[in-house]
Short mmCIF file of C-alpha atoms in Angstrom, two decimals:
data_model
loop_
_atom_site.label_atom_id
_atom_site.label_comp_id
_atom_site.label_asym_id
_atom_site.label_seq_id
_atom_site.Cartn_x
_atom_site.Cartn_y
_atom_site.Cartn_z
CA UNK A 1317 -10.03 -9.82 5.86
CA UNK A 1318 -11.02 -12.31 8.50
CA UNK A 1319 -7.96 -14.55 8.00
CA UNK A 1320 -5.51 -11.63 8.27
CA UNK A 1321 -7.60 -9.93 10.98
CA UNK A 1322 -7.45 -6.57 9.19
CA UNK A 1323 -8.64 -3.87 11.55
CA UNK A 1324 -8.24 -0.83 9.34
CA UNK A 1325 -8.25 -0.05 5.62
CA UNK A 1326 -6.52 3.06 4.29
CA UNK A 1327 -6.56 3.94 0.59
CA UNK A 1328 -5.55 6.63 -1.84
CA UNK A 1329 -8.32 9.05 -2.83
CA UNK A 1330 -7.73 8.32 -6.52
CA UNK A 1331 -10.49 6.46 -8.35
CA UNK A 1332 -8.55 3.25 -9.13
CA UNK A 1333 -7.50 2.79 -5.50
CA UNK A 1334 -11.01 3.51 -4.25
CA UNK A 1335 -12.41 0.92 -6.69
CA UNK A 1336 -9.78 -1.64 -5.72
CA UNK A 1337 -10.48 -1.07 -2.03
CA UNK A 1338 -14.20 -1.57 -2.58
CA UNK A 1339 -13.82 -4.53 -4.95
CA UNK A 1340 -11.18 -6.48 -3.04
CA UNK A 1341 -11.87 -5.47 0.56
CA UNK A 1342 -15.49 -4.32 0.56
CA UNK A 1343 -14.38 -0.99 2.04
CA UNK A 1344 -14.41 2.52 0.61
CA UNK A 1345 -15.73 4.91 3.26
CA UNK A 1346 -16.31 4.79 7.02
CA UNK A 1347 -19.97 4.03 6.29
CA UNK A 1348 -19.15 1.50 3.55
CA UNK A 1349 -16.90 -1.10 5.15
CA UNK A 1350 -16.69 -4.81 5.85
CA UNK A 1351 -18.04 -5.88 9.25
CA UNK A 1352 -14.63 -7.06 10.45
CA UNK A 1353 -12.95 -3.70 9.73
CA UNK A 1354 -13.06 -1.07 12.48
CA UNK A 1355 -12.06 1.95 10.38
CA UNK A 1356 -11.62 3.09 6.79
CA UNK A 1357 -9.63 6.20 5.85
CA UNK A 1358 -8.92 7.91 2.58
CA UNK A 1359 -5.38 9.33 2.72
CA UNK A 1360 -3.91 11.96 0.42
CA UNK A 1361 -0.51 10.72 1.60
CA UNK A 1362 -1.06 7.58 -0.54
CA UNK A 1363 -1.60 9.40 -3.85
CA UNK A 1364 0.43 8.24 -6.84
CA UNK A 1365 3.54 10.25 -7.67
CA UNK A 1366 2.51 13.67 -8.94
CA UNK A 1367 3.94 15.08 -12.20
CA UNK A 1368 6.25 17.40 -10.24
CA UNK A 1369 7.61 14.40 -8.31
CA UNK A 1370 8.77 12.73 -11.55
CA UNK A 1371 11.11 15.54 -12.55
CA UNK A 1372 14.66 15.92 -11.22
CA UNK A 1373 14.61 17.72 -7.90
CA UNK A 1374 10.93 16.97 -7.31
CA UNK A 1375 11.43 13.77 -5.35
CA UNK A 1376 11.61 15.57 -1.98
CA UNK A 1377 7.83 16.10 -1.81
CA UNK A 1378 7.30 12.36 -2.40
CA UNK A 1379 9.89 11.54 0.26
CA UNK A 1380 8.09 13.89 2.65
CA UNK A 1381 4.72 12.21 1.93
CA UNK A 1382 6.22 8.75 2.51
CA UNK A 1383 7.80 9.86 5.80
CA UNK A 1384 4.49 11.42 6.86
CA UNK A 1385 2.71 8.18 5.96
CA UNK A 1386 5.10 6.19 8.15
CA UNK A 1387 4.52 8.65 11.00
CA UNK A 1388 0.75 8.38 10.49
CA UNK A 1389 0.95 4.57 10.41
CA UNK A 1390 2.93 4.48 13.65
CA UNK A 1391 0.35 6.70 15.40
CA UNK A 1392 -2.64 4.46 14.66
CA UNK A 1393 -4.11 2.30 17.45
CA UNK A 1394 -4.76 -0.65 15.13
CA UNK A 1395 -2.06 -3.22 14.43
CA UNK A 1396 -3.19 -4.84 11.15
CA UNK A 1397 -3.94 -2.73 8.07
CA UNK A 1398 -4.80 -3.11 4.43
CA UNK A 1399 -3.23 -0.23 2.50
CA UNK A 1400 -4.47 0.39 -1.05
CA UNK A 1401 -2.35 2.69 -3.15
CA UNK A 1402 -0.21 2.87 -6.25
CA UNK A 1403 2.74 0.82 -7.45
CA UNK A 1404 5.17 3.71 -7.99
CA UNK A 1405 4.50 4.95 -4.45
CA UNK A 1406 5.16 1.55 -2.88
CA UNK A 1407 8.20 0.98 -5.12
CA UNK A 1408 9.73 4.24 -3.87
CA UNK A 1409 8.70 3.77 -0.23
CA UNK A 1410 10.15 0.25 0.01
CA UNK A 1411 13.18 1.08 -2.18
CA UNK A 1412 12.42 -1.70 -4.69
CA UNK A 1413 13.49 -2.01 -8.31
CA UNK A 1414 10.09 -3.31 -9.44
CA UNK A 1415 6.48 -2.21 -9.24
CA UNK A 1416 3.69 -4.27 -7.74
CA UNK A 1417 1.22 -5.50 -10.34
CA UNK A 1418 -2.31 -4.11 -10.53
CA UNK A 1419 -4.44 -5.65 -7.78
CA UNK A 1420 -1.52 -7.67 -6.39
CA UNK A 1421 -1.69 -8.24 -2.66
CA UNK A 1422 1.54 -7.96 -0.68
CA UNK A 1423 2.21 -8.25 3.02
CA UNK A 1424 4.90 -6.24 4.77
CA UNK A 1425 5.45 -5.47 8.42
CA UNK A 1426 6.21 -2.02 9.82
CA UNK A 1427 7.73 -1.31 13.24
CA UNK A 1428 7.95 2.38 14.07
CA UNK A 1429 10.47 1.60 16.83
CA UNK A 1430 12.89 -0.30 14.61
CA UNK A 1431 16.23 1.36 13.92
CA UNK A 1432 17.56 -1.15 11.42
CA UNK A 1433 17.07 -2.18 7.83
CA UNK A 1434 15.92 -5.70 7.10
CA UNK A 1435 16.65 -7.97 4.18
CA UNK A 1436 14.09 -10.04 2.32
CA UNK A 1437 14.00 -12.23 -0.76
CA UNK A 1438 11.36 -11.71 -3.45
CA UNK A 1439 11.23 -14.17 -6.33
CA UNK A 1440 14.82 -15.22 -5.78
CA UNK A 1441 16.25 -11.71 -5.49
CA UNK A 1442 17.53 -10.17 -2.26
CA UNK A 1443 16.39 -6.70 -1.18
CA UNK A 1444 17.20 -4.48 1.77
CA UNK A 1445 14.05 -2.79 3.01
CA UNK A 1446 14.20 0.67 4.60
CA UNK A 1447 14.34 1.15 8.36
CA UNK A 1448 11.14 -0.06 10.01
CA UNK A 1449 9.96 -2.32 7.15
CA UNK A 1450 10.38 -6.12 7.11
CA UNK A 1451 9.05 -9.44 5.84
CA UNK A 1452 7.84 -8.36 2.40
CA UNK A 1453 6.01 -11.16 0.59
CA UNK A 1454 3.46 -11.49 -2.19
CA UNK A 1455 0.17 -13.02 -1.12
CA UNK A 1456 -1.82 -12.81 -4.35
CA UNK A 1457 -1.20 -12.00 -8.00
CA UNK A 1458 -4.05 -10.85 -10.18
CA UNK A 1459 -4.02 -12.54 -13.57
CA UNK A 1460 -5.64 -10.55 -16.35
CA UNK A 1461 -8.14 -12.61 -18.38
CA UNK A 1462 -6.91 -13.61 -21.83
CA UNK A 1463 -9.82 -11.75 -23.35
CA UNK A 1464 -11.82 -8.95 -21.86
CA UNK A 1465 -15.55 -9.22 -22.47
CA UNK A 1466 -17.02 -6.32 -24.39
CA UNK A 1467 -20.53 -4.98 -24.20
CA UNK A 1468 -22.69 -5.41 -27.28
#
């Protein structure tokens, strides 16, 4: 948080995102946040794709949520955020052909005033990010332990 100078944390209200936000960033609610973070918000806009959004013709509500998220992001006074959400949401929003791994940390820049798409290369493959988004790069990959301890 300190190195990236994160000013605000926004996360999905779903349990896994709340737990990830708390575990990785020390932030879950406005009263439960890291000292360096000014604000924490739980956003319904960041929910995982709903069942109706998976069926043909249902994608418009997801597209609307993503557009509303971009509008919300552009209205915030802070400039550096940590956004905790779900891989299918980010895959759709950034028009990628892969999902982020669980607990992976990615950095991407958003400029609400941009009117152009921007290219980036991820693991040797070129992508064109949607208007406003640029400089996508992985910062951290979570490696699952070979064995998961069990309680006796």
